[in-house]
mmCIF file of C-alpha atoms in Angstrom:
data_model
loop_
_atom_site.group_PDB
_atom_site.id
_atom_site.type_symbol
_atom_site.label_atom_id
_atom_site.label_comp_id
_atom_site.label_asym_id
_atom_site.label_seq_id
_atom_site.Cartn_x
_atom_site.Cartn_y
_atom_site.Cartn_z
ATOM 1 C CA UNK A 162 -26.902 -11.424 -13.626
ATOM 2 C CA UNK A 163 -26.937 -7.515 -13.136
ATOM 3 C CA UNK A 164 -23.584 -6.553 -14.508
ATOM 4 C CA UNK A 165 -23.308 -3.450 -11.860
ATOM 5 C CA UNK A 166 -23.586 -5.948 -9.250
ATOM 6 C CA UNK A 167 -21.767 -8.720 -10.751
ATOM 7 C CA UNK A 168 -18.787 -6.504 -11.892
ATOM 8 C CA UNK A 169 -17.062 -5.476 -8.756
ATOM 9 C CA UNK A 170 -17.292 -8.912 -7.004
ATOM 10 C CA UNK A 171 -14.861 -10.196 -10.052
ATOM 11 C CA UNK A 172 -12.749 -7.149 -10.125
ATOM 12 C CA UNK A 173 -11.810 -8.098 -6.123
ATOM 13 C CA UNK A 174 -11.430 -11.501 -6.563
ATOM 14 C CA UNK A 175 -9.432 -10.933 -10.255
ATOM 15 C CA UNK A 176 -6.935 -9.117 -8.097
ATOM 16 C CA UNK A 177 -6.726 -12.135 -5.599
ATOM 17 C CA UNK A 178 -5.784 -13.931 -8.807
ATOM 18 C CA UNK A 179 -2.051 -15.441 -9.407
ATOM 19 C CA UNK A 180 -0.049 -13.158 -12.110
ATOM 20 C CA UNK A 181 1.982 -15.816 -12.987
ATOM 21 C CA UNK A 182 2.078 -19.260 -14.986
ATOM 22 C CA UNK A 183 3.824 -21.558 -12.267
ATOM 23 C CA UNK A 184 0.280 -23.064 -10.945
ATOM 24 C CA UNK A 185 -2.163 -22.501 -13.514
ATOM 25 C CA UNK A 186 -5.013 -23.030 -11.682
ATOM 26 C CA UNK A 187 -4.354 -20.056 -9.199
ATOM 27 C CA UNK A 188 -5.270 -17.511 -12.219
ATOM 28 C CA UNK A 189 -9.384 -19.090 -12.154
ATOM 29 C CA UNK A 190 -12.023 -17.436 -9.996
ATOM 30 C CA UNK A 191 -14.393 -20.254 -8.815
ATOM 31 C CA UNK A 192 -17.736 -20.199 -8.873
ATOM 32 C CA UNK A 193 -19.026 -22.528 -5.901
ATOM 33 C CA UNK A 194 -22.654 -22.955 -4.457
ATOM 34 C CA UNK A 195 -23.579 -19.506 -3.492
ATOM 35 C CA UNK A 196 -19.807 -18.190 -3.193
ATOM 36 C CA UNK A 197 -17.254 -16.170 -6.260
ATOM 37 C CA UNK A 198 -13.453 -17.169 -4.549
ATOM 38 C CA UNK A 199 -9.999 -16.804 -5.861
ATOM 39 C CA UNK A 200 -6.458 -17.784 -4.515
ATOM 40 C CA UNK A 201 -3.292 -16.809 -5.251
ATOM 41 C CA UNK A 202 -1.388 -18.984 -2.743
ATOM 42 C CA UNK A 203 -0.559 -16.623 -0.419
ATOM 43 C CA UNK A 204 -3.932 -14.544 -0.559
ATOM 44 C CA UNK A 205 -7.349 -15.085 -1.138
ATOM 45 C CA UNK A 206 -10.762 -14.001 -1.544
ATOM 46 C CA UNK A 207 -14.427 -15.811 -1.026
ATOM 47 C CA UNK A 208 -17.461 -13.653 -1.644
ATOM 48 C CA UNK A 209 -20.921 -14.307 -0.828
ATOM 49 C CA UNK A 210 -23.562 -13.436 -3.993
ATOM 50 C CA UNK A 211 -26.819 -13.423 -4.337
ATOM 51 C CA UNK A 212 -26.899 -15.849 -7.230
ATOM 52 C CA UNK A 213 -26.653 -19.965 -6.587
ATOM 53 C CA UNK A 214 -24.690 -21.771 -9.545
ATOM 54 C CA UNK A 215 -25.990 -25.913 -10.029
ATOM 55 C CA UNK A 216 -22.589 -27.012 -10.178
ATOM 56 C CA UNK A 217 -19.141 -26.072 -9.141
ATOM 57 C CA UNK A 218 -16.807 -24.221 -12.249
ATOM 58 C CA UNK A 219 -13.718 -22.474 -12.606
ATOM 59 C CA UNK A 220 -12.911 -20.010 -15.346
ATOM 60 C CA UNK A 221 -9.766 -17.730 -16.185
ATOM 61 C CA UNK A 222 -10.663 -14.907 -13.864
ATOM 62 C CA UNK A 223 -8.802 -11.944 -15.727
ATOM 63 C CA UNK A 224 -10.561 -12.848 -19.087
ATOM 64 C CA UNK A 225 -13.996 -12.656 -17.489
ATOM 65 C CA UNK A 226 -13.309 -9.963 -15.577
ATOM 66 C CA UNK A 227 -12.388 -7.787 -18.715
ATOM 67 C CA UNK A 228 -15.470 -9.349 -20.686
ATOM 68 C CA UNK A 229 -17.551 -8.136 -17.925
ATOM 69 C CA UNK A 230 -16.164 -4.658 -17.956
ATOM 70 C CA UNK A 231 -16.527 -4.113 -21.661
ATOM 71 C CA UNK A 232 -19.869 -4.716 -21.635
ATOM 72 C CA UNK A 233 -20.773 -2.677 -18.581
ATOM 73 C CA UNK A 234 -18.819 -0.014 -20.196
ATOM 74 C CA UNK A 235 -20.681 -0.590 -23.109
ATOM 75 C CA UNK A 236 -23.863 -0.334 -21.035
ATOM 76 C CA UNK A 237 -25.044 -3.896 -21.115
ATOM 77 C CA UNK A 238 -27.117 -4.069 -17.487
ATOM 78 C CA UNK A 239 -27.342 -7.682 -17.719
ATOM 79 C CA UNK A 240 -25.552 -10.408 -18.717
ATOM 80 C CA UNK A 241 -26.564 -14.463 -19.049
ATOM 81 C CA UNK A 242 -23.732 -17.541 -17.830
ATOM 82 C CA UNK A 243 -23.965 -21.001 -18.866
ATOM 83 C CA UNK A 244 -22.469 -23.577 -17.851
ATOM 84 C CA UNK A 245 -21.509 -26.106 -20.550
ATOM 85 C CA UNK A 246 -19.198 -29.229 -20.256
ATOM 86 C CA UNK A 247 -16.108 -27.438 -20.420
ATOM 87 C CA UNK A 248 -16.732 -24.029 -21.497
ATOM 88 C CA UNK A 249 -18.357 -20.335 -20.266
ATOM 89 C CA UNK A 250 -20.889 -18.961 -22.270
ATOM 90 C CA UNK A 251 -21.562 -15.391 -21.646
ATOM 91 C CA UNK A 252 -23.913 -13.479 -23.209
ATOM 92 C CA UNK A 253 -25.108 -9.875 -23.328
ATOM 93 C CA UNK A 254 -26.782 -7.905 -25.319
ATOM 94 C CA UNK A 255 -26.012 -8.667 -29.034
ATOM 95 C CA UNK A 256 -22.445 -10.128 -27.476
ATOM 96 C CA UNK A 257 -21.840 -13.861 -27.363
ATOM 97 C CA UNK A 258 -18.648 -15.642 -26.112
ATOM 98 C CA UNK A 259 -17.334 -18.765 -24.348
ATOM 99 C CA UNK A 260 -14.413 -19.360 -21.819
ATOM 100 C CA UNK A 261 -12.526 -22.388 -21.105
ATOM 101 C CA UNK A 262 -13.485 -23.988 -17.633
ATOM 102 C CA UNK A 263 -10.651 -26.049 -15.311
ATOM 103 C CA UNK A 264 -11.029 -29.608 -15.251
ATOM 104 C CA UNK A 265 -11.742 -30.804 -12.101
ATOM 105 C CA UNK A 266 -8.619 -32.765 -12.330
ATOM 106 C CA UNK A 267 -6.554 -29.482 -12.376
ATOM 107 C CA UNK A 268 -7.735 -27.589 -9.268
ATOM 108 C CA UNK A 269 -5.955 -29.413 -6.747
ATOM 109 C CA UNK A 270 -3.844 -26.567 -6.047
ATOM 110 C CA UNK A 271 -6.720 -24.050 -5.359
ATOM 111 C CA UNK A 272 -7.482 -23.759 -1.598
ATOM 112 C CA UNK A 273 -11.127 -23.174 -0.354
ATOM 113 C CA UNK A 274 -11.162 -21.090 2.603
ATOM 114 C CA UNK A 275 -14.675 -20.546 4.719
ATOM 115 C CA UNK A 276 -15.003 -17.596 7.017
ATOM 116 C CA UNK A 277 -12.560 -18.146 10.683
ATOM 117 C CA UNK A 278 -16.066 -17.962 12.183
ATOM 118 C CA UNK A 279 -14.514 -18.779 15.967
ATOM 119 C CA UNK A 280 -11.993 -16.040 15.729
ATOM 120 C CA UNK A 281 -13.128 -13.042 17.238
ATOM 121 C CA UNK A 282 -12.961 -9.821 15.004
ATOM 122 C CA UNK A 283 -11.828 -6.377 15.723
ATOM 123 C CA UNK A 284 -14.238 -3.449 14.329
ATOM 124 C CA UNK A 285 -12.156 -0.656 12.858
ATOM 125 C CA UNK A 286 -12.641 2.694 13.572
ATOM 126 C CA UNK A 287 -13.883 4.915 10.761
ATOM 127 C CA UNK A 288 -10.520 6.646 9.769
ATOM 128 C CA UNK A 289 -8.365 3.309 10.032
ATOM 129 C CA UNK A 290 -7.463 3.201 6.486
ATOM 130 C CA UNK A 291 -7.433 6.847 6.018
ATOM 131 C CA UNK A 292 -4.503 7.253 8.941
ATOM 132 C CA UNK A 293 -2.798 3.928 7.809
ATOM 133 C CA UNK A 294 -2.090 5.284 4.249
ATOM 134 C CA UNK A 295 -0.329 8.370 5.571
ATOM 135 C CA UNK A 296 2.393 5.918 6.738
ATOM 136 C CA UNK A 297 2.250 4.118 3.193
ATOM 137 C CA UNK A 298 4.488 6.123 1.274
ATOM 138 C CA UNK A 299 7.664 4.431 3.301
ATOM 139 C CA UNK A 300 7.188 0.886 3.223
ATOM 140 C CA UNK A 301 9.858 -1.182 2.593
ATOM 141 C CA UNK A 302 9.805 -2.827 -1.286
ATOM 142 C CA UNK A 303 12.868 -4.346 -0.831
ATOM 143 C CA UNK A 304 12.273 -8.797 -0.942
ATOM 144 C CA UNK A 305 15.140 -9.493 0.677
ATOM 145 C CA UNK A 306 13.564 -7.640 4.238
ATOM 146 C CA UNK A 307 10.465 -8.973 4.564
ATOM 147 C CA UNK A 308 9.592 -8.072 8.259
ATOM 148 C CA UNK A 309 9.901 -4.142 6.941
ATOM 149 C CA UNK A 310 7.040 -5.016 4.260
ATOM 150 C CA UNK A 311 4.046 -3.821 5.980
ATOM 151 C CA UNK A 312 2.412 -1.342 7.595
ATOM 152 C CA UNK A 313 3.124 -2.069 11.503
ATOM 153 C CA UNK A 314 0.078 -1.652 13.560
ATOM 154 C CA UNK A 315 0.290 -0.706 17.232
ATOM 155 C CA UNK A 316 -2.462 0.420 19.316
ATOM 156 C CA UNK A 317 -1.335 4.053 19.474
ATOM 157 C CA UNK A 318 1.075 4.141 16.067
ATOM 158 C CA UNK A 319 1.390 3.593 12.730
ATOM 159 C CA UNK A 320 4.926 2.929 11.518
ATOM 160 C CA UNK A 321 6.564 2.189 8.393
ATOM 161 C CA UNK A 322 10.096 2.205 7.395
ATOM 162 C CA UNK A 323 12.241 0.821 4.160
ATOM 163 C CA UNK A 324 15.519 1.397 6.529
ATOM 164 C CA UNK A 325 16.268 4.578 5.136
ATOM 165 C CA UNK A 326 13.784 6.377 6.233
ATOM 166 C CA UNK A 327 10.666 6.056 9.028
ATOM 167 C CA UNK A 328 7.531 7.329 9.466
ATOM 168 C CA UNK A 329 4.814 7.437 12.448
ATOM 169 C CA UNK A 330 1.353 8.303 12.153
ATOM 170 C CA UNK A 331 -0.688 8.571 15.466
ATOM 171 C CA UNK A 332 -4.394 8.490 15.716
ATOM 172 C CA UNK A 333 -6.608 10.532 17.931
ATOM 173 C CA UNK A 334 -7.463 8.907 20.496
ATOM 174 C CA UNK A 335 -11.166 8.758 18.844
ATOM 175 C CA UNK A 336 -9.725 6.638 16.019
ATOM 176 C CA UNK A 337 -7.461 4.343 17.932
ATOM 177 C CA UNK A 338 -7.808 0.658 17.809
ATOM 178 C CA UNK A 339 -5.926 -2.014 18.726
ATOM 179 C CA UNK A 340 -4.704 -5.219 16.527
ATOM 180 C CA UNK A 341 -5.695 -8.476 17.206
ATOM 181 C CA UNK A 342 -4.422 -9.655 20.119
ATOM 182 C CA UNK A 343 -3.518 -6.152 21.624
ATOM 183 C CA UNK A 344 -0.211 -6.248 20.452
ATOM 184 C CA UNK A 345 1.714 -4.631 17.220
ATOM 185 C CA UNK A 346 1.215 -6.598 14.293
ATOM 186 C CA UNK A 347 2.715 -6.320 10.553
ATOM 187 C CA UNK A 348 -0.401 -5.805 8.196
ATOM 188 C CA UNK A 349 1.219 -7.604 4.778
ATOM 189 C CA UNK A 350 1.766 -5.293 1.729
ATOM 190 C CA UNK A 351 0.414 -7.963 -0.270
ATOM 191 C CA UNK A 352 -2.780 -8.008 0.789
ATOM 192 C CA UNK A 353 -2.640 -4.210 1.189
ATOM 193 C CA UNK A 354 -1.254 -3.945 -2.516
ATOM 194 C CA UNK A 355 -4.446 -6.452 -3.923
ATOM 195 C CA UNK A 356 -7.253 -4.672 -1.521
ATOM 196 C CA UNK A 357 -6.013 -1.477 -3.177
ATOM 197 C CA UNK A 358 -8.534 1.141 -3.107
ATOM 198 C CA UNK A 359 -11.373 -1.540 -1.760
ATOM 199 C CA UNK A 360 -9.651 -1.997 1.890
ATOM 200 C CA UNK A 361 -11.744 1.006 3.123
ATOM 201 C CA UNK A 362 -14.747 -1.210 2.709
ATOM 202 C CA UNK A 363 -13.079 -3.536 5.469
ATOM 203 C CA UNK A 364 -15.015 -2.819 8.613
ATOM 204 C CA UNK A 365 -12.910 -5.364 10.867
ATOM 205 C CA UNK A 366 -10.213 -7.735 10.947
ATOM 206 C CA UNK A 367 -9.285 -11.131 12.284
ATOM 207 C CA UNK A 368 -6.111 -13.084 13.284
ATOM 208 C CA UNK A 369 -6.239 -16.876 12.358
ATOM 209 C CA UNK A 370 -3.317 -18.751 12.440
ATOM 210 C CA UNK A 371 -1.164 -17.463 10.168
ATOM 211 C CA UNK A 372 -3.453 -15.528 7.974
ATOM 212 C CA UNK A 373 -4.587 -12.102 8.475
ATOM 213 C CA UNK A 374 -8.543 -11.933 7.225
ATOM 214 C CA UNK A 375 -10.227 -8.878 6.338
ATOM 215 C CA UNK A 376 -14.364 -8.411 6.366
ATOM 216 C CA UNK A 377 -16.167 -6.316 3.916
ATOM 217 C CA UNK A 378 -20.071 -6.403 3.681
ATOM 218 C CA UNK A 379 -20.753 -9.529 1.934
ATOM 219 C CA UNK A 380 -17.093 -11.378 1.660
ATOM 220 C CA UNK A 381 -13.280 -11.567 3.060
ATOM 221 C CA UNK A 382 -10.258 -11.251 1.822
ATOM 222 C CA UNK A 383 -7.207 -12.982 3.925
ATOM 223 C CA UNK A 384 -2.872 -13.308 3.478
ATOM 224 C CA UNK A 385 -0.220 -14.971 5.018
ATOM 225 C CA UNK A 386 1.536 -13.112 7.597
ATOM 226 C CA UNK A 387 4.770 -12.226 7.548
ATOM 227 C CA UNK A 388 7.727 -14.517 9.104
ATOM 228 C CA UNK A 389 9.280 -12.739 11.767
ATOM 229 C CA UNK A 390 8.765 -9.789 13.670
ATOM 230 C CA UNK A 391 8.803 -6.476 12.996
ATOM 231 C CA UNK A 392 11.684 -4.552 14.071
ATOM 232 C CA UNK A 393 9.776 -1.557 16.285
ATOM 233 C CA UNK A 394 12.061 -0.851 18.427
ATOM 234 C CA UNK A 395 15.090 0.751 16.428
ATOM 235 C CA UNK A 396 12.666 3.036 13.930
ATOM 236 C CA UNK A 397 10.733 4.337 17.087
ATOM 237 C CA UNK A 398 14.135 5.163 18.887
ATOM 238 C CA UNK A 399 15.410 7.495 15.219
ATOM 239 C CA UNK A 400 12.055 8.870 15.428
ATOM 240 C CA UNK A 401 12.785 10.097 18.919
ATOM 241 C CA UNK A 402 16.386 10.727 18.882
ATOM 242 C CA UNK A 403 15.603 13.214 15.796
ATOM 243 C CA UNK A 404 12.472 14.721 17.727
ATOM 244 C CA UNK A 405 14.284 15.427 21.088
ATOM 245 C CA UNK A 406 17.407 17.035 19.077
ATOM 246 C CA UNK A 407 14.862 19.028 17.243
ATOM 247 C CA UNK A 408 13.799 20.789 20.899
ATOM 248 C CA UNK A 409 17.477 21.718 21.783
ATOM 249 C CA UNK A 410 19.506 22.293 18.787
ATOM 250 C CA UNK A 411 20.263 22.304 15.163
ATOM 251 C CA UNK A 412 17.910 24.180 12.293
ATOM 252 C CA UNK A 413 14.493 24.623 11.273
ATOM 253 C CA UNK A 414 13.626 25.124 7.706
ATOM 254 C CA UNK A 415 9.987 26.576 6.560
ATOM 255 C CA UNK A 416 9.955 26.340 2.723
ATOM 256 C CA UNK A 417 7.529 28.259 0.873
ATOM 257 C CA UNK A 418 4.454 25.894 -0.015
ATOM 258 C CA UNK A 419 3.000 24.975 -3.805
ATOM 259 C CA UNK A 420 5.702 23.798 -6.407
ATOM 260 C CA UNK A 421 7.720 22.275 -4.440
ATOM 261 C CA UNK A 422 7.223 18.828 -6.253
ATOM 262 C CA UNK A 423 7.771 20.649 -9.382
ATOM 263 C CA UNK A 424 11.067 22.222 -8.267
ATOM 264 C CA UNK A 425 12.279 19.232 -6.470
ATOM 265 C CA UNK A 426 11.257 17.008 -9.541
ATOM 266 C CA UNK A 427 13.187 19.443 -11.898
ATOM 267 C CA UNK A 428 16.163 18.712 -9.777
ATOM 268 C CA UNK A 429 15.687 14.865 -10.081
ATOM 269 C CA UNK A 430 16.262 14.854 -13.667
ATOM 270 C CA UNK A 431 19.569 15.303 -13.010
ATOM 271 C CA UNK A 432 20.168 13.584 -10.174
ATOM 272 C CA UNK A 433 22.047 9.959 -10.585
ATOM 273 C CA UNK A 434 19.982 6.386 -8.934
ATOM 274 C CA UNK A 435 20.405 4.826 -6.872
ATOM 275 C CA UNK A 436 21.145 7.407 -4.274
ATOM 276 C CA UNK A 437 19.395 10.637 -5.863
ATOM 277 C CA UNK A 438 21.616 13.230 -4.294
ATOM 278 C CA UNK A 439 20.749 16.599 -3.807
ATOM 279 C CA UNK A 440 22.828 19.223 -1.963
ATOM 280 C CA UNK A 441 21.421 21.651 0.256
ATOM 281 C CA UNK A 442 22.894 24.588 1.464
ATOM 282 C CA UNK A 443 20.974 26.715 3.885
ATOM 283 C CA UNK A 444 21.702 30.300 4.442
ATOM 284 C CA UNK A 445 20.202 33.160 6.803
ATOM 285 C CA UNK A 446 16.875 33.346 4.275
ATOM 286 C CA UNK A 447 17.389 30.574 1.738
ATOM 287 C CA UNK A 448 17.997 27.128 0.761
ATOM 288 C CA UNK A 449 20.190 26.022 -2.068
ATOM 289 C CA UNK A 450 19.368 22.937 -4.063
ATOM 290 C CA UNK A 451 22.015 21.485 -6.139
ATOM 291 C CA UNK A 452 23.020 18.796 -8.254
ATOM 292 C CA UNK A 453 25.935 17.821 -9.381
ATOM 293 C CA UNK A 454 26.793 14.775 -11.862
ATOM 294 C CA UNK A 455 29.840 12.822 -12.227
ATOM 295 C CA UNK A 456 31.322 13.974 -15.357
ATOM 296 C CA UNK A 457 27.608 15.082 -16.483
ATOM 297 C CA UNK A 458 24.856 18.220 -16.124
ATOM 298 C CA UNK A 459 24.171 19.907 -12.979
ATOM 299 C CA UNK A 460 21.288 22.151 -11.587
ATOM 300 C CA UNK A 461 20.581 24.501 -8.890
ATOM 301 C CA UNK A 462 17.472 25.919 -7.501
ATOM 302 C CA UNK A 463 17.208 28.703 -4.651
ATOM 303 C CA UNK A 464 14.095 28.666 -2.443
ATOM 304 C CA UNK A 465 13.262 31.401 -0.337
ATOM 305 C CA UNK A 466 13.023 29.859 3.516
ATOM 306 C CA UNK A 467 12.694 30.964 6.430
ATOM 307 C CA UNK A 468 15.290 29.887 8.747
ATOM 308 C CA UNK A 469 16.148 29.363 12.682
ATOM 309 C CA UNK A 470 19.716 28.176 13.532
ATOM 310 C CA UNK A 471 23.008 28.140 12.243
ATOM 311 C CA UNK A 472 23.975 28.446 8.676
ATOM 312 C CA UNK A 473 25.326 25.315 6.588
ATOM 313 C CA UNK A 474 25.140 22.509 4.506
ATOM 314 C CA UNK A 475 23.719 18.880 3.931
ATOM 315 C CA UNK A 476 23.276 16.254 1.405
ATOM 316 C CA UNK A 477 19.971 13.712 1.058
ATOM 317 C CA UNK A 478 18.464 11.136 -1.204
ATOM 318 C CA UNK A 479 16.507 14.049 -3.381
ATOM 319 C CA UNK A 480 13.411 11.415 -3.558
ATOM 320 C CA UNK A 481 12.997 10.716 0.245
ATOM 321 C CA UNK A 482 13.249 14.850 0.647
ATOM 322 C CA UNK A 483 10.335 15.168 -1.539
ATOM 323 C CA UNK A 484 8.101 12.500 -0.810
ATOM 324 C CA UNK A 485 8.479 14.491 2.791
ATOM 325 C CA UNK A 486 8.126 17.808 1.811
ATOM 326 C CA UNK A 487 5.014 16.332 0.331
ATOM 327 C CA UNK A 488 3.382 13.750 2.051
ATOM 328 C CA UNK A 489 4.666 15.294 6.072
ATOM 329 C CA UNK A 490 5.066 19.373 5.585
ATOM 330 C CA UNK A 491 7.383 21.873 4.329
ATOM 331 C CA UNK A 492 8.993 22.350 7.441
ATOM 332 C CA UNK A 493 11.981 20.311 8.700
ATOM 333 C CA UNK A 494 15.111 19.853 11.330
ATOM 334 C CA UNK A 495 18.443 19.293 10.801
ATOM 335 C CA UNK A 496 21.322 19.401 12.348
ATOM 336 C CA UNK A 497 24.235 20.765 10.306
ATOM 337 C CA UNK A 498 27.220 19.763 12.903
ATOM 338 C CA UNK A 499 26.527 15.969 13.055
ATOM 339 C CA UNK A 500 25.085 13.282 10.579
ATOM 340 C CA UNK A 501 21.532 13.061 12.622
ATOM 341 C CA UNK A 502 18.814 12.496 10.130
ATOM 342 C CA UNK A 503 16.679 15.071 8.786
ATOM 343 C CA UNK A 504 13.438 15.649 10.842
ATOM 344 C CA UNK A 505 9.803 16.321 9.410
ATOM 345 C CA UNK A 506 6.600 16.697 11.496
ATOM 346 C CA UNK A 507 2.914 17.551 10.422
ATOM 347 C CA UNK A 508 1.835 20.706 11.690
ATOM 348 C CA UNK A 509 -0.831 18.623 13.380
ATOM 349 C CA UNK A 510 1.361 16.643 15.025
ATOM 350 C CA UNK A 511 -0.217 13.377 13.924
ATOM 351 C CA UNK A 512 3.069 12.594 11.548
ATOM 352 C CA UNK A 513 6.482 12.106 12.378
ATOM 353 C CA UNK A 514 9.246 11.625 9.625
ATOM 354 C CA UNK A 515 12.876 10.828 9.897
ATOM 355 C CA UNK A 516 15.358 10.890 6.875
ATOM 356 C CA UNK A 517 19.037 9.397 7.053
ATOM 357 C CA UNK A 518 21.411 11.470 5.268
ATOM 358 C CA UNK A 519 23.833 11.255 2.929
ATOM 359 C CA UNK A 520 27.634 11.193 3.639
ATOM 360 C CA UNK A 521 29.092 14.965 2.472
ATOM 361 C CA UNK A 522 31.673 13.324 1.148
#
């Protein structure tokens, strides 16, 4: 078997893989017929190869994975598998090794999924992935809200939101496509978190019962939807509220591009968790960054800014500011006489970004 061709059919299905002891046989990648699949019990992979095995086998799918990537690192180009009575032998090069198999006995937790071959599939549009991972950065880690961990998929929007903050990314109308269905749907940060990188090699998408399957050129990879529906409604109405206050009233902020991360990362250092506060005061040409700990070391940084509105000043979770400043602009709205959330928006208008503050108290 070619390792170059063998190698990144393992490293998908490896990440498919359970991490955990609880059902040992949910860490094995099985080898089956014509097909490399691995399950993690509530995602899975099944890949189509080019290679036919004589019998069915099951082997500890991090272990070969690794084994396979030393030697292609090592330069091996091809590598030899048998099949012995309960044991892997790989060989390569002047390498030789062997890998316990399951026993047949043991796989009764593994699931073997086939293709949803009457479900119809959506084809994604060329800068899917690329405009979903814009909304990435705000997607809800928290367990105990699963209906926030996803990126929600509408036909027109992208949203994300870990309650504290929310963020909408609209396609051009060239890129838009709509879910399965037609209707907003939660795509799992599961299976987004095991695709990793490799989900821009999904071409389209399918809905089948409660699993969400994505296609890639010769395989799928599928997880269980969330329970429960996504809560679109209230994050779309912040995102509003803080753009239509943004038109009539408050203050807009332009801070001076490059090193902004570094400043805003000084600042962090002393900041305290959970709620990483940073003070901002905004004057007629600058904005103050401070921090002040309880009973501890404080900072301050002044950035030049240029500034429309009244004077004043605000306090936010110094983490949420930057991943804005960063991942929307360096431009932003707020509104120094109420508690309205701070406002960011791409120049290109294809990202909105809405902050809750932090009581100035």
């Amino acid at each position: 078997v070619p390792t170059k061709e063998l190698l990144p059919i393992l490293q998908l299905a490896q990440s498919f893989t359970a991490k955990r002891d609880i059902v040992p046989a949910l860490r094995y990648i099985y080898f089956q017929d014509d097909t490399i699949r691995s399950f993690s019990g509530d995602a899975g992979a099944v890949w189509y190869s080019p290679w036919t095995v004589p019998a069915p086998f099951a082997v500890p799918g991090d272990a070969l994975t690794r084994i396979i990537q030393s030697l292609f690192d090592q330069g091996v180009e091809e590598i030899s598998l048998e099949r012995k009575e309960n044991s892997l032998g790989v060989r390569g090069a002047g390498f030789r090794g062997t890998l316990p198999l399951l026993a047949e006995t043991d796989r009764s937790g593994f699931i073997l999924r086939e293709f949803p071959e009457s479900t119809a599939r959506v084809s994604l549009a060329d800068e899917f992935w690329n405009l979903a991972a814009k909304a990435e950065f705000t997607v809800c880690q928290d367990e105990t809200k699963p209906t926030l961990r996803g990126i929600y998929w509408a036909p027109s929007v992208f949203i994300t939101t870990d309650a504290f903050r929310v963020t909408a990314v609209y396609p051009p109308s060239s890129s838009r496509t709509s879910p399965p269905g037609g209707k907003g749907m939660l795509i799992p940060d599961h299976l987004l978190a095991r695709l990793g990188a490799r989900r821009r090699e999904v071409s389209a998408v399918a809905l089948d019962g409660g699993l969400f399957w994505c296609f890639l050129s010769s395989g799928a990879v599928y997880g269980s939807m969330v329970e429960g529906d996504f809560p679109a409604s209230r994050p779309i109405a912040l995102i509003k509220t803080a753009r239509d206050g943004s038109q009539t009233e408050g203050t807009t902020v332009q801070l001076p591009e490059g090193m902004l991360d570094v400043v805003l990362t000084r600042l962090l250092y002393f900041a305290e968790p959970p709620t990483y506060r940073i003070d901002i005061e905004i004057t007629r040409d600058a904005a103050i960054l401070s921090v002040a700990g309880v009973d501890g070391p404080s900072a301050e940084e002044t950035l030049p800014a240029k500034v429309q509105g009244a004077s004043g000043r605000f306090s936010i979770n110094g983490r949420y500011f930057r991943d804005a400043l960063g991942a929307v602009g360096t431009k932003f709205w707020v509104h120094l006489a109420t508690t309205a959330p701070a406002y960011f928006r791409a120049a290109n208008n294809q990202i909105e970004h809405a902050v809750l503050r932090l009581s100035d108290v």
